[in-house]
Amino acid sequence: VLNAPDRPLPLDSLRTQPSARLHPHGGAPLLAMRAGVLPQWSDEHTVALAGEVQAARREPDCARFLRAMYGNTPARWSDALQGSERLRAIVNGLTRLRFCTPDGAMDFSSNESATEPPPGLLPWFELPGRRTAGQLVTFGHWSTLGKLDRPDLLGLDTGCVWGGALTALRVDSEEPEFVSI
């Protein structure tokens, strides 16, 4: 993106989009993000942290933020994290997360299906004590998981990049509705 000839258009679009949001839906809001939510984060905390990332992307020197956001550390969330490490942990949780250790450390080396997690790892949504448990959450970024339709969890990645369907979620109806093409 930073080296693209049409850089202003995708960069401006990226800078204005939240990394997580709460959608009004029926009696309870729907929490939506690209990949996952760390177990320490509630729905409102998740949206507030996504706001920190969005504010950093809107800074005049957004390129500096983008260069610093790539990496696998820190693997564990702490409210004491600051600066680029804090922002990187938030970005990694919201955009890359699939598996964690039972105590919440992020793992970025595995992308297997959630039905057969690597030893010592759990899908982020199966972690004990997850603060968003019971909250309706929708996410993607896990093509080997496929469509997931549980009362509290809606997985949307149906492998479009690998030749599968492109799936979206309609949230303006009484019940969330999967739409695939």
XYZ file of C-alpha atoms in Angstrom:
181
model
C 0.000 0.000 0.000
C 2.734 2.453 0.933
C 4.481 2.022 -2.428
C 1.380 1.806 -4.643
C 1.004 4.499 -7.315
C -2.568 5.118 -6.127
C -1.448 5.173 -2.470
C -3.760 7.987 -1.270
C -6.974 6.108 -2.105
C -6.336 2.799 -0.265
C -4.460 4.529 2.549
C -7.290 6.980 3.170
C -9.767 4.101 3.157
C -7.632 2.110 5.603
C -7.234 5.082 7.899
C -10.987 5.628 8.271
C -12.092 2.055 9.005
C -12.346 0.791 12.578
C -10.632 -2.502 13.394
C -13.613 -3.586 15.508
C -17.119 -2.321 15.957
C -20.339 -3.033 17.785
C -23.365 -3.287 15.500
C -26.830 -2.838 16.979
C -28.629 -6.111 16.521
C -31.810 -7.205 18.230
C -31.481 -7.051 22.006
C -27.690 -7.322 22.120
C -24.938 -5.774 20.017
C -22.876 -7.798 17.575
C -19.101 -7.439 18.012
C -17.324 -7.604 14.650
C -13.624 -7.712 13.826
C -11.373 -9.348 11.259
C -9.852 -12.183 13.281
C -10.343 -12.446 17.030
C -10.555 -11.009 20.508
C -8.077 -11.608 23.278
C -9.626 -13.239 26.353
C -8.855 -10.228 28.570
C -10.946 -7.873 26.413
C -14.660 -7.187 26.854
C -16.709 -5.988 23.889
C -16.459 -2.327 24.916
C -12.738 -2.614 25.725
C -12.172 -4.221 22.307
C -13.855 -1.296 20.550
C -11.905 1.222 22.653
C -8.597 -0.502 21.793
C -9.568 -0.555 18.120
C -10.122 3.191 18.485
C -6.509 3.585 19.622
C -5.346 1.893 16.431
C -7.689 3.988 14.321
C -6.360 7.180 15.938
C -2.789 6.098 15.153
C -3.749 5.431 11.531
C -5.220 8.930 11.263
C -2.018 10.630 12.427
C -0.189 12.657 9.757
C 2.750 10.226 9.979
C 0.642 7.103 9.483
C 3.476 5.431 7.551
C 5.572 5.290 10.741
C 2.754 3.443 12.521
C 2.349 1.019 9.600
C 6.070 0.198 9.541
C 6.071 -0.527 13.301
C 2.920 -2.643 13.427
C 4.353 -5.825 11.844
C 5.761 -8.507 14.121
C 4.781 -11.314 16.454
C 5.634 -9.602 19.721
C 4.408 -8.977 22.261
C 2.508 -12.258 22.287
C 0.660 -11.503 25.519
C -1.652 -8.597 26.249
C -1.065 -6.255 29.171
C -2.854 -3.000 29.887
C 0.611 -1.624 30.719
C 1.802 -1.969 27.104
C 2.635 1.370 25.500
C 3.537 2.845 22.140
C 4.125 0.632 19.122
C 4.130 -2.564 21.228
C 0.625 -1.782 22.508
C -0.668 -0.937 19.046
C 0.978 -4.036 17.530
C -0.624 -6.299 20.156
C -4.034 -4.771 19.436
C -3.588 -5.095 15.674
C -2.391 -8.697 16.016
C -5.333 -9.655 18.211
C -7.928 -8.077 15.969
C -6.457 -9.005 12.582
C -4.325 -12.159 12.949
C -5.501 -14.125 15.980
C -6.502 -17.762 15.656
C -4.920 -19.714 18.517
C -3.789 -18.836 22.039
C -2.255 -20.675 24.925
C -4.736 -21.338 27.757
C -3.363 -18.256 29.571
C -3.980 -16.000 26.550
C -0.610 -15.745 24.757
C -1.146 -15.344 21.007
C 0.276 -17.893 18.570
C 0.901 -16.875 14.950
C 2.594 -20.018 13.638
C -0.536 -22.164 13.333
C -3.525 -21.848 11.034
C -4.998 -25.329 11.311
C -8.680 -25.984 11.823
C -10.084 -25.324 15.273
C -11.232 -28.958 15.436
C -7.603 -30.100 15.709
C -5.620 -27.366 17.448
C -1.872 -27.759 17.821
C -0.721 -29.130 21.190
C -0.963 -26.556 23.973
C -3.163 -24.174 21.957
C -6.869 -23.381 21.846
C -8.956 -21.399 19.380
C -9.283 -17.876 20.806
C -13.046 -18.337 21.164
C -12.610 -21.493 23.296
C -10.368 -19.919 25.929
C -11.673 -20.291 29.475
C -12.641 -17.003 31.067
C -12.928 -15.121 27.750
C -14.645 -11.829 28.610
C -16.652 -11.837 25.377
C -18.091 -15.310 26.076
C -21.837 -15.135 25.560
C -21.472 -11.982 23.433
C -22.493 -12.374 19.788
C -19.195 -12.127 17.878
C -18.482 -12.337 14.154
C -15.065 -12.737 12.570
C -13.218 -14.053 9.533
C -9.543 -14.715 8.756
C -9.714 -18.483 9.250
C -10.460 -20.300 6.013
C -9.627 -23.739 7.443
C -12.340 -23.164 10.046
C -14.955 -22.303 7.413
C -18.422 -20.996 8.143
C -19.217 -21.169 11.834
C -22.799 -20.639 12.968
C -23.189 -20.819 16.724
C -25.562 -18.810 18.910
C -22.684 -16.617 20.136
C -20.142 -16.988 17.306
C -20.379 -16.393 13.561
C -17.327 -17.268 11.461
C -17.404 -15.858 7.930
C -14.245 -17.043 6.172
C -15.398 -19.615 3.630
C -12.134 -19.681 1.690
C -12.795 -17.232 -1.149
C -9.053 -16.713 -1.572
C -8.698 -20.490 -2.140
C -11.611 -20.765 -4.580
C -14.439 -21.035 -2.037
C -17.370 -18.688 -1.599
C -17.208 -15.080 -0.466
C -19.422 -14.848 2.606
C -20.877 -11.807 4.330
C -23.316 -11.324 7.171
C -26.512 -9.285 7.017
C -27.077 -7.761 10.419
C -30.096 -5.603 9.582
C -32.544 -8.526 9.901
C -34.022 -10.108 13.038
C -31.480 -12.932 12.905
C -27.991 -12.577 11.370
C -28.115 -13.946 7.834
C -25.169 -15.456 5.979
C -24.941 -14.432 2.330
C -22.470 -16.297 0.105
C -21.573 -15.891 -3.548
